[in-house]
Amino acid sequence: MTATDRALELTRAAAEAAVDKLGTDLIAYDVSDQLAITDVFLVVTATNERQVGAVVDGVEEALRALDAKPVRREGDREQRWVLLDYLDVVVHVQHSDERKFYALERLWSDCPVIPLGLDERR
């Protein structure tokens, strides 16, 4: 099984919004063969707590325009790692320290990477 077209649409919109808010080191994994609960994990890095919040706000705004609302949102209080669960896609916005420490890439490295085609140097 591969990620649905809807999951890919939401992933690309979320990634574009994250880059617009200066999110970096984006990577998206197709986890549909590994997990029954979602199709895609999108991981984004932000350099500080304020930027984590800005990326999260940007992603939510972009996906709201596509009639998608998160069914779960975790980590708002500390703004170090915020998880947005849209069922088809789960967006992880991590402070750079958390990104290095938890290294989600190690957990999902055997899953296919979804090309995002973004220029992060805006």
JSON list of C-alpha atoms in Angstrom, two decimals:
[
{"chain": "A", "resi": 1, "resn": "MET", "atom": "CA", "xyz": [0.00, 0.00, 0.00]},
{"chain": "A", "resi": 2, "resn": "THR", "atom": "CA", "xyz": [1.18, 3.56, -0.63]},
{"chain": "A", "resi": 3, "resn": "ALA", "atom": "CA", "xyz": [0.11, 6.92, 0.69]},
{"chain": "A", "resi": 4, "resn": "THR", "atom": "CA", "xyz": [-3.20, 8.15, -0.69]},
{"chain": "A", "resi": 5, "resn": "ASP", "atom": "CA", "xyz": [-3.45, 11.11, -3.05]},
{"chain": "A", "resi": 6, "resn": "ARG", "atom": "CA", "xyz": [-5.15, 13.09, -0.27]},
{"chain": "A", "resi": 7, "resn": "ALA", "atom": "CA", "xyz": [-2.29, 12.33, 2.13]},
{"chain": "A", "resi": 8, "resn": "LEU", "atom": "CA", "xyz": [0.24, 13.48, -0.46]},
{"chain": "A", "resi": 9, "resn": "GLU", "atom": "CA", "xyz": [-1.76, 16.65, -1.14]},
{"chain": "A", "resi": 10, "resn": "LEU", "atom": "CA", "xyz": [-1.87, 17.51, 2.57]},
{"chain": "A", "resi": 11, "resn": "THR", "atom": "CA", "xyz": [1.81, 16.65, 3.00]},
{"chain": "A", "resi": 12, "resn": "ARG", "atom": "CA", "xyz": [2.93, 18.93, 0.19]},
{"chain": "A", "resi": 13, "resn": "ALA", "atom": "CA", "xyz": [0.71, 21.78, 1.40]},
{"chain": "A", "resi": 14, "resn": "ALA", "atom": "CA", "xyz": [2.00, 21.38, 4.96]},
{"chain": "A", "resi": 15, "resn": "ALA", "atom": "CA", "xyz": [5.61, 21.28, 3.74]},
{"chain": "A", "resi": 16, "resn": "GLU", "atom": "CA", "xyz": [5.15, 24.41, 1.63]},
{"chain": "A", "resi": 17, "resn": "ALA", "atom": "CA", "xyz": [3.61, 26.24, 4.61]},
{"chain": "A", "resi": 18, "resn": "ALA", "atom": "CA", "xyz": [6.43, 25.08, 6.90]},
{"chain": "A", "resi": 19, "resn": "VAL", "atom": "CA", "xyz": [9.09, 26.38, 4.51]},
{"chain": "A", "resi": 20, "resn": "ASP", "atom": "CA", "xyz": [7.21, 29.68, 4.22]},
{"chain": "A", "resi": 21, "resn": "LYS", "atom": "CA", "xyz": [7.59, 30.02, 8.00]},
{"chain": "A", "resi": 22, "resn": "LEU", "atom": "CA", "xyz": [11.32, 29.15, 7.79]},
{"chain": "A", "resi": 23, "resn": "GLY", "atom": "CA", "xyz": [11.02, 25.50, 8.80]},
{"chain": "A", "resi": 24, "resn": "THR", "atom": "CA", "xyz": [14.06, 23.53, 7.65]},
{"chain": "A", "resi": 25, "resn": "ASP", "atom": "CA", "xyz": [15.33, 19.97, 7.14]},
{"chain": "A", "resi": 26, "resn": "LEU", "atom": "CA", "xyz": [11.93, 18.74, 5.99]},
{"chain": "A", "resi": 27, "resn": "ILE", "atom": "CA", "xyz": [11.52, 15.06, 5.31]},
{"chain": "A", "resi": 28, "resn": "ALA", "atom": "CA", "xyz": [8.36, 13.09, 4.62]},
{"chain": "A", "resi": 29, "resn": "TYR", "atom": "CA", "xyz": [8.09, 9.33, 5.03]},
{"chain": "A", "resi": 30, "resn": "ASP", "atom": "CA", "xyz": [5.45, 7.09, 3.52]},
{"chain": "A", "resi": 31, "resn": "VAL", "atom": "CA", "xyz": [4.65, 4.96, 6.57]},
{"chain": "A", "resi": 32, "resn": "SER", "atom": "CA", "xyz": [1.47, 3.44, 5.14]},
{"chain": "A", "resi": 33, "resn": "ASP", "atom": "CA", "xyz": [3.01, -0.05, 4.92]},
{"chain": "A", "resi": 34, "resn": "GLN", "atom": "CA", "xyz": [4.26, 0.14, 8.52]},
{"chain": "A", "resi": 35, "resn": "LEU", "atom": "CA", "xyz": [1.33, 1.80, 10.29]},
{"chain": "A", "resi": 36, "resn": "ALA", "atom": "CA", "xyz": [-2.42, 1.45, 9.99]},
{"chain": "A", "resi": 37, "resn": "ILE", "atom": "CA", "xyz": [-3.08, 4.80, 11.68]},
{"chain": "A", "resi": 38, "resn": "THR", "atom": "CA", "xyz": [-1.57, 7.18, 9.11]},
{"chain": "A", "resi": 39, "resn": "ASP", "atom": "CA", "xyz": [0.01, 7.34, 5.67]},
{"chain": "A", "resi": 40, "resn": "VAL", "atom": "CA", "xyz": [2.69, 9.99, 6.07]},
{"chain": "A", "resi": 41, "resn": "PHE", "atom": "CA", "xyz": [5.00, 11.42, 8.71]},
{"chain": "A", "resi": 42, "resn": "LEU", "atom": "CA", "xyz": [6.28, 14.91, 7.91]},
{"chain": "A", "resi": 43, "resn": "VAL", "atom": "CA", "xyz": [9.16, 16.09, 10.11]},
{"chain": "A", "resi": 44, "resn": "VAL", "atom": "CA", "xyz": [10.16, 19.78, 10.23]},
{"chain": "A", "resi": 45, "resn": "THR", "atom": "CA", "xyz": [12.87, 21.57, 12.22]},
{"chain": "A", "resi": 46, "resn": "ALA", "atom": "CA", "xyz": [12.54, 25.04, 13.76]},
{"chain": "A", "resi": 47, "resn": "THR", "atom": "CA", "xyz": [15.38, 26.88, 15.50]},
{"chain": "A", "resi": 48, "resn": "ASN", "atom": "CA", "xyz": [13.47, 28.21, 18.54]},
{"chain": "A", "resi": 49, "resn": "GLU", "atom": "CA", "xyz": [10.14, 27.95, 20.36]},
{"chain": "A", "resi": 50, "resn": "ARG", "atom": "CA", "xyz": [8.64, 30.98, 18.67]},
{"chain": "A", "resi": 51, "resn": "GLN", "atom": "CA", "xyz": [9.46, 29.56, 15.26]},
{"chain": "A", "resi": 52, "resn": "VAL", "atom": "CA", "xyz": [7.94, 26.19, 16.21]},
{"chain": "A", "resi": 53, "resn": "GLY", "atom": "CA", "xyz": [4.71, 28.05, 16.93]},
{"chain": "A", "resi": 54, "resn": "ALA", "atom": "CA", "xyz": [4.89, 29.99, 13.65]},
{"chain": "A", "resi": 55, "resn": "VAL", "atom": "CA", "xyz": [5.44, 26.81, 11.62]},
{"chain": "A", "resi": 56, "resn": "VAL", "atom": "CA", "xyz": [2.54, 25.09, 13.39]},
{"chain": "A", "resi": 57, "resn": "ASP", "atom": "CA", "xyz": [0.26, 28.08, 12.75]},
{"chain": "A", "resi": 58, "resn": "GLY", "atom": "CA", "xyz": [1.29, 28.17, 9.09]},
{"chain": "A", "resi": 59, "resn": "VAL", "atom": "CA", "xyz": [0.68, 24.46, 8.60]},
{"chain": "A", "resi": 60, "resn": "GLU", "atom": "CA", "xyz": [-2.74, 24.63, 10.27]},
{"chain": "A", "resi": 61, "resn": "GLU", "atom": "CA", "xyz": [-3.76, 27.62, 8.15]},
{"chain": "A", "resi": 62, "resn": "ALA", "atom": "CA", "xyz": [-2.65, 25.95, 4.90]},
{"chain": "A", "resi": 63, "resn": "LEU", "atom": "CA", "xyz": [-4.41, 22.69, 5.68]},
{"chain": "A", "resi": 64, "resn": "ARG", "atom": "CA", "xyz": [-7.54, 24.47, 6.89]},
{"chain": "A", "resi": 65, "resn": "ALA", "atom": "CA", "xyz": [-7.75, 25.94, 3.37]},
{"chain": "A", "resi": 66, "resn": "LEU", "atom": "CA", "xyz": [-7.92, 22.32, 2.15]},
{"chain": "A", "resi": 67, "resn": "ASP", "atom": "CA", "xyz": [-10.74, 21.55, 4.62]},
{"chain": "A", "resi": 68, "resn": "ALA", "atom": "CA", "xyz": [-8.47, 19.60, 6.96]},
{"chain": "A", "resi": 69, "resn": "LYS", "atom": "CA", "xyz": [-8.43, 20.04, 10.72]},
{"chain": "A", "resi": 70, "resn": "PRO", "atom": "CA", "xyz": [-6.13, 18.24, 13.13]},
{"chain": "A", "resi": 71, "resn": "VAL", "atom": "CA", "xyz": [-7.89, 15.56, 15.15]},
{"chain": "A", "resi": 72, "resn": "ARG", "atom": "CA", "xyz": [-5.13, 15.79, 17.74]},
{"chain": "A", "resi": 73, "resn": "ARG", "atom": "CA", "xyz": [-2.56, 18.42, 18.65]},
{"chain": "A", "resi": 74, "resn": "GLU", "atom": "CA", "xyz": [0.13, 17.82, 21.27]},
{"chain": "A", "resi": 75, "resn": "GLY", "atom": "CA", "xyz": [3.08, 19.76, 22.65]},
{"chain": "A", "resi": 76, "resn": "ASP", "atom": "CA", "xyz": [1.69, 23.29, 22.40]},
{"chain": "A", "resi": 77, "resn": "ARG", "atom": "CA", "xyz": [2.65, 24.39, 25.87]},
{"chain": "A", "resi": 78, "resn": "GLU", "atom": "CA", "xyz": [6.41, 23.92, 25.60]},
{"chain": "A", "resi": 79, "resn": "GLN", "atom": "CA", "xyz": [6.68, 24.64, 21.85]},
{"chain": "A", "resi": 80, "resn": "ARG", "atom": "CA", "xyz": [9.62, 22.23, 21.59]},
{"chain": "A", "resi": 81, "resn": "TRP", "atom": "CA", "xyz": [7.90, 19.43, 19.67]},
{"chain": "A", "resi": 82, "resn": "VAL", "atom": "CA", "xyz": [4.38, 19.91, 18.37]},
{"chain": "A", "resi": 83, "resn": "LEU", "atom": "CA", "xyz": [2.54, 17.02, 16.78]},
{"chain": "A", "resi": 84, "resn": "LEU", "atom": "CA", "xyz": [-0.39, 17.70, 14.46]},
{"chain": "A", "resi": 85, "resn": "ASP", "atom": "CA", "xyz": [-2.43, 14.61, 13.58]},
{"chain": "A", "resi": 86, "resn": "TYR", "atom": "CA", "xyz": [-4.56, 14.93, 10.46]},
{"chain": "A", "resi": 87, "resn": "LEU", "atom": "CA", "xyz": [-5.20, 11.15, 10.26]},
{"chain": "A", "resi": 88, "resn": "ASP", "atom": "CA", "xyz": [-3.76, 10.90, 6.72]},
{"chain": "A", "resi": 89, "resn": "VAL", "atom": "CA", "xyz": [-0.63, 12.79, 7.71]},
{"chain": "A", "resi": 90, "resn": "VAL", "atom": "CA", "xyz": [1.08, 13.46, 11.03]},
{"chain": "A", "resi": 91, "resn": "VAL", "atom": "CA", "xyz": [3.22, 16.59, 11.14]},
{"chain": "A", "resi": 92, "resn": "HIS", "atom": "CA", "xyz": [6.07, 16.76, 13.66]},
{"chain": "A", "resi": 93, "resn": "VAL", "atom": "CA", "xyz": [7.46, 20.27, 14.18]},
{"chain": "A", "resi": 94, "resn": "GLN", "atom": "CA", "xyz": [10.55, 19.95, 16.35]},
{"chain": "A", "resi": 95, "resn": "HIS", "atom": "CA", "xyz": [12.95, 22.40, 17.91]},
{"chain": "A", "resi": 96, "resn": "SER", "atom": "CA", "xyz": [16.42, 21.68, 16.52]},
{"chain": "A", "resi": 97, "resn": "ASP", "atom": "CA", "xyz": [17.58, 20.22, 19.87]},
{"chain": "A", "resi": 98, "resn": "GLU", "atom": "CA", "xyz": [14.67, 17.75, 19.97]},
{"chain": "A", "resi": 99, "resn": "ARG", "atom": "CA", "xyz": [15.23, 16.86, 16.34]},
{"chain": "A", "resi": 100, "resn": "LYS", "atom": "CA", "xyz": [18.83, 15.88, 17.07]},
{"chain": "A", "resi": 101, "resn": "PHE", "atom": "CA", "xyz": [18.01, 14.07, 20.31]},
{"chain": "A", "resi": 102, "resn": "TYR", "atom": "CA", "xyz": [15.03, 12.00, 19.14]},
{"chain": "A", "resi": 103, "resn": "ALA", "atom": "CA", "xyz": [16.30, 11.44, 15.56]},
{"chain": "A", "resi": 104, "resn": "LEU", "atom": "CA", "xyz": [13.01, 10.20, 14.13]},
{"chain": "A", "resi": 105, "resn": "GLU", "atom": "CA", "xyz": [14.86, 9.51, 10.90]},
{"chain": "A", "resi": 106, "resn": "ARG", "atom": "CA", "xyz": [16.48, 6.48, 12.54]},
{"chain": "A", "resi": 107, "resn": "LEU", "atom": "CA", "xyz": [13.07, 5.00, 13.31]},
{"chain": "A", "resi": 108, "resn": "TRP", "atom": "CA", "xyz": [11.60, 5.48, 9.86]},
{"chain": "A", "resi": 109, "resn": "SER", "atom": "CA", "xyz": [14.69, 5.19, 7.63]},
{"chain": "A", "resi": 110, "resn": "ASP", "atom": "CA", "xyz": [13.40, 1.95, 6.11]},
{"chain": "A", "resi": 111, "resn": "CYS", "atom": "CA", "xyz": [10.26, 3.71, 4.84]},
{"chain": "A", "resi": 112, "resn": "PRO", "atom": "CA", "xyz": [10.14, 5.39, 1.41]},
{"chain": "A", "resi": 113, "resn": "VAL", "atom": "CA", "xyz": [10.90, 9.11, 1.40]},
{"chain": "A", "resi": 114, "resn": "ILE", "atom": "CA", "xyz": [8.31, 11.27, -0.33]},
{"chain": "A", "resi": 115, "resn": "PRO", "atom": "CA", "xyz": [9.90, 13.90, -2.60]},
{"chain": "A", "resi": 116, "resn": "LEU", "atom": "CA", "xyz": [8.67, 17.34, -1.61]},
{"chain": "A", "resi": 117, "resn": "GLY", "atom": "CA", "xyz": [10.35, 19.39, -4.34]},
{"chain": "A", "resi": 118, "resn": "LEU", "atom": "CA", "xyz": [10.83, 22.43, -2.11]},
{"chain": "A", "resi": 119, "resn": "ASP", "atom": "CA", "xyz": [13.47, 25.11, -2.11]},
{"chain": "A", "resi": 120, "resn": "GLU", "atom": "CA", "xyz": [14.25, 25.67, 1.58]},
{"chain": "A", "resi": 121, "resn": "ARG", "atom": "CA", "xyz": [16.60, 28.57, 0.76]},
{"chain": "A", "resi": 122, "resn": "ARG", "atom": "CA", "xyz": [13.88, 31.20, 0.33]}
]
